[in-house]
XYZ file of C-alpha atoms in Angstrom:
758
model
C 52.888 40.970 36.128
C 51.615 37.423 36.321
C 53.721 34.596 34.948
C 51.723 32.453 32.538
C 53.028 29.199 31.149
C 51.460 28.343 27.837
C 52.324 26.673 24.550
C 53.268 28.833 21.558
C 53.823 26.807 18.394
C 54.614 23.774 20.522
C 57.132 25.591 22.780
C 56.306 26.107 26.431
C 57.053 29.619 27.687
C 56.522 31.582 30.888
C 56.169 35.350 30.881
C 59.021 36.779 32.950
C 58.183 39.124 35.789
C 60.162 40.489 38.700
C 59.683 38.762 42.022
C 57.912 35.728 40.603
C 58.947 32.183 41.499
C 61.649 30.525 39.470
C 60.286 27.107 38.514
C 62.780 24.341 37.788
C 63.071 23.454 34.128
C 62.849 27.060 32.888
C 65.542 29.524 31.856
C 65.289 33.165 30.889
C 65.916 33.653 27.188
C 66.902 36.775 25.235
C 63.280 37.574 24.411
C 62.340 38.214 28.027
C 60.483 34.911 28.314
C 61.298 32.029 30.592
C 61.860 29.050 28.305
C 61.237 25.546 29.596
C 64.278 23.309 29.426
C 62.698 20.103 30.743
C 60.111 18.252 28.626
C 56.716 19.896 28.746
C 53.543 17.791 28.751
C 52.691 18.997 25.257
C 56.088 18.218 23.766
C 56.457 14.478 24.189
C 53.255 13.421 22.482
C 52.857 11.935 19.057
C 51.439 14.736 16.934
C 50.155 15.015 13.405
C 50.068 18.733 12.741
C 48.274 20.127 15.777
C 46.274 16.983 16.510
C 47.029 14.248 18.995
C 47.347 10.853 17.358
C 44.666 8.383 18.326
C 45.650 5.085 19.813
C 43.647 3.447 17.068
C 41.202 4.188 14.277
C 39.126 1.021 14.543
C 38.953 -2.210 16.512
C 36.777 -5.001 15.120
C 36.864 -8.742 14.567
C 37.656 -9.569 10.936
C 34.121 -10.791 10.187
C 32.621 -7.631 11.753
C 34.912 -5.435 9.684
C 33.615 -7.134 6.540
C 30.034 -6.599 7.734
C 30.763 -2.926 8.309
C 32.370 -2.642 4.894
C 29.402 -4.353 3.199
C 27.206 -1.595 4.639
C 29.609 1.004 3.188
C 30.371 2.386 6.621
C 33.969 1.286 7.220
C 35.767 3.806 5.011
C 33.619 6.811 6.101
C 34.329 5.927 9.731
C 38.080 5.690 9.186
C 38.051 8.902 7.130
C 36.207 10.814 9.862
C 38.724 9.751 12.500
C 41.615 10.493 10.150
C 40.328 14.018 9.604
C 40.008 14.599 13.340
C 43.572 13.580 14.084
C 45.345 14.836 10.988
C 43.303 17.981 10.504
C 42.790 17.200 6.812
C 40.775 14.827 4.664
C 42.188 11.405 3.933
C 43.443 11.196 0.365
C 41.743 9.111 -2.273
C 44.791 6.835 -2.164
C 44.437 6.333 1.590
C 40.722 5.604 1.303
C 41.224 3.101 -1.487
C 43.992 1.434 0.534
C 41.592 0.908 3.423
C 38.872 -0.388 1.133
C 41.264 -2.762 -0.619
C 44.007 -3.881 1.772
C 42.006 -4.125 4.993
C 39.293 -6.066 3.225
C 41.830 -8.443 1.653
C 43.334 -9.210 5.060
C 39.931 -9.656 6.705
C 38.798 -11.982 3.909
C 41.919 -14.097 4.343
C 41.264 -14.375 8.084
C 37.705 -15.511 7.412
C 38.956 -17.958 4.764
C 41.327 -19.365 7.390
C 38.414 -19.853 9.780
C 39.767 -17.053 11.944
C 37.032 -14.462 11.479
C 36.938 -13.833 15.243
C 40.530 -12.576 15.344
C 40.495 -8.897 16.329
C 41.885 -6.291 13.916
C 43.174 -3.074 15.540
C 43.671 -0.563 12.724
C 46.230 2.290 12.639
C 47.521 2.319 16.207
C 50.567 3.141 18.305
C 51.875 0.794 20.968
C 50.990 2.950 23.992
C 50.094 6.493 24.947
C 53.688 6.822 26.113
C 54.923 5.766 22.657
C 56.151 9.243 22.005
C 59.219 11.448 21.587
C 58.812 11.088 17.816
C 56.589 14.041 16.807
C 57.827 14.036 13.227
C 57.763 10.278 12.715
C 54.983 8.571 14.678
C 55.174 4.779 14.780
C 51.674 3.875 13.667
C 51.204 0.335 12.485
C 48.609 -0.517 9.828
C 47.002 -3.444 11.670
C 47.550 -5.413 14.865
C 45.955 -8.866 14.790
C 45.062 -10.147 18.262
C 43.793 -13.544 19.377
C 44.825 -16.698 21.250
C 47.492 -19.180 20.214
C 45.957 -22.502 19.079
C 48.359 -24.656 21.150
C 48.434 -23.117 24.622
C 45.805 -20.321 24.344
C 48.327 -17.652 25.317
C 48.101 -14.184 23.820
C 48.973 -14.196 20.120
C 49.774 -10.974 18.264
C 50.783 -10.342 14.662
C 51.895 -6.870 13.525
C 50.959 -6.210 9.901
C 52.159 -3.743 7.283
C 49.805 -3.595 4.295
C 51.429 -2.598 1.015
C 49.687 -2.178 -2.321
C 53.026 -2.259 -4.137
C 52.945 -4.427 -7.271
C 56.602 -4.039 -8.273
C 59.820 -3.622 -6.281
C 63.359 -3.406 -7.649
C 66.738 -3.363 -5.951
C 68.574 -0.062 -5.546
C 72.012 -0.190 -7.150
C 74.875 -0.553 -4.673
C 72.433 -0.683 -1.792
C 71.660 -3.449 0.679
C 68.449 -5.466 0.665
C 67.188 -3.096 3.373
C 66.505 -0.427 0.752
C 64.315 -0.992 -2.319
C 62.844 1.068 -5.152
C 59.076 1.256 -5.663
C 57.994 2.687 -9.048
C 56.277 6.020 -8.601
C 57.310 6.236 -4.946
C 61.102 6.158 -5.019
C 63.349 4.586 -2.415
C 61.638 2.835 0.475
C 62.775 0.834 3.479
C 62.186 -2.862 3.442
C 58.863 -3.315 5.338
C 60.660 -5.602 7.795
C 62.580 -2.594 9.123
C 59.310 -0.824 9.941
C 58.008 -3.993 11.546
C 61.150 -4.308 13.655
C 60.461 -0.886 15.195
C 56.842 -1.830 15.912
C 57.942 -5.163 17.357
C 60.368 -3.474 19.740
C 57.721 -0.914 20.760
C 55.162 -3.633 21.550
C 57.499 -6.136 23.228
C 59.973 -3.783 24.950
C 60.014 -2.978 28.653
C 57.479 -0.143 28.247
C 55.363 -1.912 25.630
C 51.885 -3.386 26.115
C 53.142 -6.978 25.881
C 55.757 -6.560 28.595
C 55.228 -9.047 31.428
C 52.647 -11.109 29.531
C 52.873 -14.646 28.198
C 52.642 -14.061 24.462
C 53.725 -14.947 20.969
C 54.399 -11.923 18.760
C 55.435 -11.753 15.143
C 54.844 -9.628 12.117
C 54.497 -9.685 8.365
C 54.123 -7.476 5.326
C 51.244 -8.313 2.983
C 51.564 -7.282 -0.672
C 48.324 -8.678 -2.054
C 48.792 -7.000 -5.478
C 52.264 -8.464 -6.046
C 53.795 -11.767 -7.128
C 57.031 -13.216 -5.808
C 58.737 -12.422 -9.086
C 57.606 -8.774 -9.132
C 58.967 -8.052 -5.626
C 61.988 -10.361 -5.631
C 64.232 -8.061 -3.483
C 61.743 -8.405 -0.609
C 61.861 -12.196 -0.544
C 65.458 -12.952 -1.617
C 67.808 -14.778 0.708
C 69.543 -11.537 1.735
C 66.305 -9.864 2.920
C 66.016 -9.007 6.643
C 65.015 -11.890 8.872
C 63.278 -12.253 12.216
C 59.937 -13.120 13.802
C 58.568 -9.859 12.418
C 60.046 -10.118 8.881
C 57.713 -12.443 6.931
C 56.500 -11.251 3.512
C 53.394 -12.565 1.747
C 52.389 -11.853 -1.837
C 49.373 -13.004 -3.823
C 51.435 -16.073 -4.753
C 51.766 -16.881 -1.058
C 48.120 -16.351 -0.065
C 47.594 -20.041 0.734
C 50.723 -19.970 2.874
C 49.387 -16.889 4.691
C 46.069 -18.636 5.376
C 47.931 -21.675 6.700
C 50.164 -19.520 8.923
C 47.187 -17.591 10.303
C 45.779 -20.919 11.484
C 49.110 -21.666 13.171
C 49.178 -18.290 14.924
C 45.547 -18.052 16.043
C 42.922 -20.330 17.583
C 39.489 -20.337 15.982
C 37.676 -18.956 19.046
C 37.183 -15.238 19.495
C 40.036 -12.861 20.188
C 37.971 -10.358 22.183
C 39.497 -11.287 25.540
C 43.011 -11.072 24.110
C 42.238 -7.684 22.578
C 40.860 -6.523 25.924
C 44.150 -7.377 27.640
C 46.067 -5.503 24.957
C 43.812 -2.443 25.148
C 44.253 -2.333 28.920
C 48.032 -2.426 28.555
C 47.937 0.169 25.793
C 46.182 2.489 28.244
C 42.709 2.468 26.698
C 40.897 0.611 29.475
C 41.311 2.326 32.831
C 40.075 0.992 36.170
C 36.917 2.923 37.153
C 37.844 5.831 39.380
C 36.047 4.684 42.522
C 37.260 1.099 42.164
C 40.844 2.301 41.908
C 40.402 4.473 44.997
C 38.861 1.640 47.028
C 41.585 -0.764 45.955
C 44.266 1.657 47.124
C 42.288 2.853 50.157
C 43.151 6.337 48.908
C 46.686 6.035 50.312
C 48.958 4.244 47.887
C 49.495 4.732 44.174
C 45.975 5.134 42.903
C 46.120 5.297 39.120
C 48.407 4.436 36.271
C 48.749 7.853 34.676
C 49.722 7.985 31.027
C 50.692 10.525 28.397
C 49.896 14.082 29.393
C 48.299 12.895 32.631
C 51.628 11.573 33.827
C 53.602 14.634 32.796
C 51.153 17.112 34.308
C 51.208 15.214 37.621
C 55.013 15.123 37.587
C 55.208 18.869 36.973
C 52.813 19.629 39.841
C 54.768 17.383 42.219
C 58.108 18.858 41.116
C 56.815 22.386 41.648
C 55.417 21.442 45.053
C 58.821 20.064 46.053
C 60.466 23.396 45.151
C 57.894 25.846 46.470
C 56.489 24.145 49.576
C 58.442 23.762 52.812
C 59.844 20.370 53.753
C 57.693 19.125 56.690
C 60.769 17.363 58.127
C 63.075 20.403 57.892
C 61.241 23.707 58.380
C 63.010 26.681 56.813
C 64.334 29.490 59.026
C 62.892 32.043 56.603
C 59.411 31.130 55.350
C 59.047 30.853 51.563
C 56.093 32.997 50.539
C 55.941 32.005 46.866
C 52.576 30.873 45.497
C 51.772 28.989 42.312
C 48.514 28.224 40.492
C 48.072 25.295 38.099
C 45.199 25.346 35.592
C 44.531 21.982 33.915
C 41.811 21.922 31.251
C 40.336 18.955 29.415
C 37.062 17.423 28.339
C 35.055 14.707 30.073
C 37.122 11.563 30.560
C 40.555 13.076 29.975
C 41.712 12.114 33.464
C 41.459 15.332 35.462
C 40.142 13.630 38.600
C 42.664 10.805 38.234
C 45.506 13.324 38.312
C 43.960 15.202 41.221
C 43.459 12.102 43.370
C 46.922 10.793 42.526
C 48.771 13.979 43.483
C 46.628 14.245 46.634
C 47.801 10.791 47.750
C 51.444 11.495 46.954
C 51.545 14.955 48.546
C 49.855 13.665 51.709
C 52.357 10.817 51.853
C 55.087 13.482 51.787
C 53.642 15.156 54.868
C 51.908 18.101 53.185
C 48.486 19.436 54.182
C 46.100 18.879 51.266
C 42.388 19.396 50.704
C 40.414 18.184 47.698
C 37.546 20.568 46.901
C 34.708 20.111 44.434
C 31.451 21.736 43.460
C 29.791 18.319 43.110
C 27.980 16.719 46.040
C 27.656 13.482 44.065
C 31.404 13.174 43.471
C 32.353 14.077 47.043
C 29.618 11.858 48.483
C 30.770 8.868 46.453
C 34.399 9.321 47.507
C 33.565 9.913 51.174
C 31.083 7.049 51.504
C 32.771 4.412 49.384
C 36.459 5.108 49.824
C 36.699 6.799 53.202
C 33.790 5.069 54.921
C 34.479 5.141 58.658
C 37.735 7.096 58.231
C 37.002 10.589 59.515
C 40.384 12.055 58.606
C 40.110 10.862 55.004
C 36.513 12.031 54.639
C 37.348 15.486 55.946
C 40.111 15.910 53.371
C 37.328 16.169 50.759
C 35.370 19.395 50.904
C 33.465 21.968 48.840
C 34.366 25.271 47.198
C 32.085 27.123 49.596
C 34.025 25.989 52.696
C 36.795 28.589 52.384
C 34.997 31.854 53.180
C 37.459 32.112 56.075
C 41.023 31.075 55.100
C 42.415 28.131 57.082
C 45.026 28.946 59.708
C 47.685 27.887 59.003
C 47.275 27.922 55.221
C 47.016 24.633 53.382
C 50.052 23.553 51.420
C 47.887 22.417 48.494
C 44.251 22.904 47.525
C 43.018 20.784 44.612
C 39.870 22.194 42.981
C 38.154 19.603 40.801
C 35.305 20.534 38.440
C 36.313 24.188 38.708
C 33.780 25.017 35.984
C 31.255 24.771 38.829
C 32.748 27.701 40.737
C 30.143 30.212 41.925
C 30.466 33.975 41.928
C 30.135 34.062 45.723
C 30.059 31.468 48.525
C 26.514 31.803 49.818
C 23.901 29.610 51.443
C 20.363 30.490 52.431
C 20.892 28.715 55.769
C 24.005 30.707 56.690
C 23.959 33.763 58.926
C 24.794 37.039 57.122
C 28.245 37.224 58.698
C 29.091 33.765 57.318
C 28.251 34.591 53.688
C 31.112 35.134 51.245
C 31.925 38.759 50.441
C 34.471 38.322 47.639
C 34.738 36.121 44.531
C 34.797 32.431 45.406
C 37.903 31.935 43.269
C 39.741 34.453 45.467
C 38.727 32.528 48.590
C 40.254 29.373 47.120
C 43.478 31.139 46.170
C 43.715 32.609 49.689
C 43.458 29.153 51.256
C 46.711 27.550 50.073
C 50.232 28.032 48.789
C 49.759 25.874 45.711
C 46.330 25.726 44.065
C 45.397 23.296 41.292
C 42.265 23.885 39.204
C 40.800 21.176 36.933
C 38.284 22.674 34.523
C 36.097 21.800 31.525
C 34.069 24.734 30.220
C 31.901 22.267 28.289
C 30.390 20.941 31.538
C 28.837 24.095 32.984
C 25.169 23.229 33.492
C 23.788 26.097 35.602
C 23.780 29.851 34.975
C 25.406 30.589 38.348
C 28.446 28.455 37.486
C 31.098 30.977 36.489
C 34.265 28.866 36.380
C 36.179 29.660 33.183
C 39.792 29.809 32.062
C 39.612 33.617 31.969
C 38.195 33.786 35.500
C 41.188 31.906 36.916
C 43.694 33.767 34.748
C 42.339 37.108 35.900
C 42.314 36.048 39.549
C 45.966 34.960 39.331
C 46.852 38.210 37.557
C 45.292 40.306 40.313
C 47.533 38.565 42.839
C 50.743 38.551 40.755
C 50.766 34.770 41.088
C 52.562 32.394 38.723
C 50.016 30.518 36.588
C 50.982 27.332 34.766
C 48.479 26.020 32.202
C 48.101 22.557 30.701
C 45.573 20.910 28.419
C 44.546 17.232 28.515
C 43.277 15.654 25.300
C 43.709 11.894 25.620
C 40.346 10.210 26.127
C 39.885 7.590 28.868
C 36.135 7.598 29.467
C 33.643 6.110 27.011
C 35.975 3.181 26.411
C 38.685 5.541 25.189
C 36.535 6.294 22.142
C 37.205 9.865 21.094
C 35.054 9.063 18.064
C 32.063 8.689 20.378
C 32.841 11.939 22.219
C 33.026 13.812 18.914
C 29.834 12.120 17.706
C 27.944 13.234 20.825
C 29.201 16.810 20.557
C 28.205 17.008 16.887
C 24.828 15.392 17.643
C 24.049 18.014 20.296
C 25.213 20.907 18.127
C 28.149 21.788 20.388
C 30.539 21.952 17.431
C 30.314 23.110 13.830
C 30.526 19.501 12.591
C 27.461 18.039 10.927
C 26.007 15.068 12.858
C 27.085 11.825 11.231
C 25.771 8.294 11.406
C 27.398 6.461 14.303
C 29.860 3.803 13.239
C 30.843 1.114 15.779
C 34.556 1.315 16.580
C 34.868 -1.611 18.978
C 35.392 0.732 21.938
C 31.976 2.241 22.572
C 28.459 0.973 21.863
C 25.347 3.082 21.153
C 21.731 2.098 20.618
C 18.272 3.681 20.764
C 15.396 2.136 22.735
C 11.805 2.234 21.480
C 10.218 2.735 24.903
C 11.154 3.547 28.495
C 10.253 -0.034 29.409
C 12.810 -1.359 26.907
C 15.410 1.120 28.139
C 14.940 0.053 31.752
C 14.984 -3.638 30.839
C 18.365 -3.248 29.095
C 19.923 -1.333 31.982
C 18.518 -3.628 34.694
C 19.612 -6.746 32.807
C 23.196 -5.512 32.688
C 23.172 -4.369 36.321
C 21.826 -7.712 37.549
C 24.383 -9.574 35.446
C 27.284 -7.773 37.130
C 27.892 -4.539 35.232
C 27.540 -1.085 36.734
C 24.539 0.702 35.217
C 22.239 3.664 35.840
C 19.249 5.447 34.323
C 19.492 9.223 33.958
C 17.262 11.848 32.380
C 17.061 15.460 31.370
C 15.389 17.647 34.022
C 11.984 17.492 32.286
C 9.609 16.660 35.147
C 8.852 18.354 38.479
C 10.839 17.020 41.430
C 8.932 16.216 44.623
C 10.672 16.102 47.996
C 10.216 12.916 50.098
C 6.637 12.696 51.397
C 5.543 11.967 54.972
C 7.292 10.349 57.891
C 8.114 7.305 55.804
C 9.891 9.614 53.300
C 8.139 8.128 50.277
C 9.461 9.065 46.837
C 6.850 10.261 44.349
C 7.085 8.772 40.828
C 7.659 12.140 39.134
C 9.210 10.873 35.893
C 6.102 9.835 33.965
C 6.134 8.589 30.360
C 2.793 7.065 29.434
C 2.121 4.227 31.876
C 5.799 4.095 32.935
C 6.423 5.988 36.195
C 9.659 6.201 38.194
C 10.933 8.511 40.965
C 13.855 10.876 40.697
C 16.757 10.118 42.999
C 15.903 11.295 46.509
C 16.066 15.045 47.094
C 17.364 14.275 50.556
C 20.501 13.835 52.647
C 18.964 10.856 54.464
C 17.716 7.421 53.436
C 14.116 7.276 52.261
C 11.366 4.689 51.978
C 12.446 1.208 50.855
C 16.125 2.058 51.403
C 16.358 4.693 48.656
C 19.782 6.303 49.160
C 20.559 9.989 49.771
C 21.194 11.975 46.596
C 24.924 12.334 47.267
C 25.485 8.541 46.970
C 22.701 7.619 44.544
C 25.273 7.000 41.814
C 27.055 4.244 43.729
C 24.412 2.706 46.004
C 22.889 -0.605 44.917
C 19.384 0.802 45.499
C 20.100 3.691 43.126
C 18.976 1.548 40.207
C 15.372 2.093 41.311
C 15.474 5.869 40.745
C 16.290 8.181 37.852
C 19.348 10.411 38.194
C 19.963 13.812 36.673
C 23.011 15.799 35.623
C 23.677 17.023 39.163
C 23.912 13.529 40.649
C 25.763 12.006 37.675
C 28.420 14.606 36.895
C 31.949 13.382 37.550
C 30.990 9.685 37.778
C 30.757 6.771 35.334
C 29.180 3.351 34.811
C 29.604 0.511 32.312
C 26.114 1.123 30.873
C 24.100 4.331 31.007
C 20.496 4.755 29.867
C 19.766 8.363 28.922
C 16.207 9.708 28.671
C 15.993 12.838 26.552
C 12.920 14.820 27.549
C 11.112 17.537 25.656
C 13.449 20.328 26.707
C 15.448 19.469 23.556
C 13.590 18.093 20.526
C 14.497 17.742 16.864
C 12.400 19.622 14.338
C 13.574 19.291 10.751
C 17.265 20.146 10.604
C 17.546 21.895 13.967
C 17.122 21.481 17.695
C 14.272 23.248 19.472
C 14.587 24.074 23.190
C 11.556 24.325 25.458
C 10.787 25.563 28.956
C 8.138 23.562 30.761
C 5.173 24.607 32.889
C 3.715 22.695 35.804
C 0.269 22.159 37.293
C -0.886 20.868 40.646
C -2.604 17.500 40.618
C -5.886 17.992 42.489
C -6.059 14.433 43.786
C -2.487 13.946 45.057
C -1.452 17.564 45.529
C 1.883 17.004 43.775
C 3.111 18.916 40.727
C 2.745 17.444 37.265
C 3.681 18.505 33.738
C 1.294 21.001 32.124
C 3.567 22.061 29.233
C 6.480 19.706 28.374
C 9.979 21.151 28.572
C 12.675 21.922 31.134
C 11.748 22.001 34.828
C 15.210 22.802 36.148
C 14.465 25.764 38.449
C 17.901 27.272 37.855
C 17.812 26.971 34.063
C 14.215 27.687 33.063
C 14.075 30.906 35.069
C 13.177 34.057 33.177
C 16.596 35.538 33.952
C 18.215 33.051 31.541
C 17.874 34.161 27.909
C 17.089 31.715 25.113
C 20.683 31.372 23.902
C 22.033 30.639 27.374
C 19.113 28.275 28.057
C 19.936 26.265 24.920
C 23.642 26.156 25.820
C 22.973 24.824 29.320
C 20.535 22.157 28.096
C 23.077 20.971 25.498
C 25.767 20.805 28.178
C 23.513 18.808 30.496
C 22.879 16.137 27.847
C 26.576 16.140 26.957
C 27.353 15.232 30.573
C 24.657 12.527 30.665
C 25.711 10.975 27.357
C 29.367 10.702 28.427
C 28.881 8.778 31.699
C 29.217 5.266 30.225
C 32.461 3.366 29.706
C 31.008 0.693 27.399
C 27.491 1.450 26.195
C 24.997 4.315 26.042
C 21.337 3.563 25.394
C 19.288 6.581 24.289
C 15.546 7.159 24.460
C 13.626 10.328 23.628
C 10.089 10.966 24.815
C 9.515 12.823 21.532
C 8.784 10.559 18.548
C 10.394 12.781 15.900
C 13.553 13.086 17.996
C 13.574 9.346 18.617
C 13.376 8.656 14.891
C 16.176 11.149 14.264
C 18.388 9.365 16.799
C 17.576 5.992 15.256
C 18.587 7.303 11.855
C 21.976 8.396 13.200
C 22.653 5.283 15.266
C 21.421 2.777 12.681
C 21.196 -0.968 13.208
C 22.979 -2.476 16.179
C 22.775 -6.148 15.272
C 26.469 -6.502 14.441
C 27.997 -9.751 15.664
C 30.010 -9.408 18.849
C 29.745 -5.628 19.155
C 27.079 -5.370 21.856
C 29.174 -5.360 25.050
C 26.681 -7.075 27.342
C 28.165 -8.571 30.488
C 27.483 -12.005 29.035
C 29.312 -11.153 25.792
C 32.343 -9.632 27.508
C 35.453 -11.782 27.845
C 36.427 -12.747 31.393
C 39.294 -10.239 31.365
C 36.837 -7.408 30.763
C 34.402 -8.405 33.513
C 35.835 -6.198 36.215
C 33.805 -6.727 39.404
C 32.999 -3.506 41.219
C 34.333 -3.469 44.728
C 32.198 -3.179 47.868
C 32.569 -0.200 50.110
C 35.424 -0.811 52.567
C 34.592 -1.522 56.188
C 35.109 1.157 58.788
C 38.693 2.158 59.413
C 41.857 1.257 57.545
C 45.208 -0.314 58.288
C 45.602 -1.236 61.931
C 42.580 0.755 63.078
C 39.827 -1.119 64.852
C 37.154 -2.172 62.359
C 33.552 -1.554 63.328
C 30.331 -2.667 61.680
C 27.700 -0.043 60.833
C 24.455 -0.323 62.739
C 21.090 1.366 62.800
C 18.133 1.479 60.452
C 19.477 4.399 58.435
C 22.933 2.963 57.801
C 22.439 -0.217 55.787
C 25.471 -1.985 54.336
C 26.266 -0.438 50.957
C 27.877 -1.949 47.929
C 29.524 -0.130 45.085
C 27.081 -0.416 42.190
């Protein structure tokens, strides 16, 4: 039987079977299962019930939080995120605490002239702040700004208490107090001490920075007399141990001025978010910076633990290149790593590829995406043949390599096909068995990264069950992991959930979008406005692209000059799709495989197939009439084309989908709707800072506007101009030919212009 590692009630187990590999960190228990003895990726995360704790519930400047509250949107936003992570509704007490205590603190900041200080609500210090599943260290508020004297980072950790009365516990120290109706409680300073150590310790987000950090408890309903044990001379002391009551409000306002400068705290908050793990370097930038050889990414949380487990298993199962074994080890292992868009699957894959290659192992990185492979090959491995050839496609393993690869990494495994076929191949070169079997035959250790929510074509068959069944047929050990931490879309899981509910991919009712300080959403009134927004950001320095649903015919390059036809036509606004070509086209339009990262790509419209797996700061998404809102439901349409008599090119006769793989009669209505939803899900999750939506259908556009609401909230629109310097990460140019000591050569020829990333 196959060995399957999974998680049962939080405990990792592996089904025992004769002859299967013994993986370090597991022991056979009395139940016949192999029980993991080393920490499993699922076990060292902060959990509330079965839900992963968010890094934060909200991040806004104090004045913006008050604006949000005045529109009665702050508490619903916090409650929605609370429900997602705790699996239950926030209590009336919790809601009233947000409405009262957060507002009090924000009002005091504004009264102090510090309305630009950032408030990060309900957060943990880092994604690695863990090992405490029953007692997560979540602080009420982190205030972030700049110190008024030397402009260094200034942080205040805040515990908000609505206590009005506190008495001393008999025969107890000042560290323990009694709160009527709540019983014995720790002095708030003891909680703050733990937070302080988590933020300032060697693994904390403030480590290595020049900062001032303190903390205080704020009891805005109390007087000094009513909470005397908290402020007596024997109370705990320290930079984190201040206590303010209503009597001390003027002192609090004065101290806030001493801690924070009056200018905005956005840049300081950006530094903190980066160190907390919420702002990752864009994938391609990280690869270019490392040249694909050194440590590529800073992996965190489950990412880090999954990578460690794969590398540990490789060290045990694969032969040492320096000391070949006398008797070959024939054991094989399959890893299956699942996770939604932006959970770091590619980051793990590229990291373990670099480390395994550095250890002398033979590794290939396979994908079903030409856009992803093209971007990596052109912009990371440009001019380096060996590096480029280490990236390949699922269909390249019809014949197993000889000798076998040590490791085959299969990214975007949801794009696996049933068979490896190509209309240009000779019959004897076509695949004759399932593509997944070809991949398993190619290596000793196979790693699949998969997200079933990103299948966008009916011939994509990659599922968890497909890989499980393939491993079972071969009696191969299968180890499964799930990634849930969100790194794309600014780390905003709220945005991911909002998109999924909007598209009807979950049972949740679509809700009005509430800004969370991580991700920005707006709706354009016209395609001209949409393009203006995206071009403005791109020209200012951000990475940005326009993408659309496949709702117009797609013309191949025309004539010897390879002219692109303006197929995407909305009123008087006409733009071409990205080139359906492997070569450069008229006016330097790039090949489709590198459209996403070529500077000329801004002049064309991309689709799901050229965008999947990649990201930009800003993404403009055109929803066509394949998915329109009618009343309380989505309606899905298949389009029909006509031939334009004057130009001879195809135009829209009946609006709807023109994807030849999806609109075919062999796809039933339910599957058609699922694939269209998935395509827009991919397109709407490509941005790291802002998504701008536009629908060609007026009723749909009005529906989107109703959900997104007004966007004129001070400081929340993350334009390049509004971003602090620390957040303006310049995108790196493609490296020159060769790396290290290799001779560097300049590209020449009319079809090889110098490229720049974004």
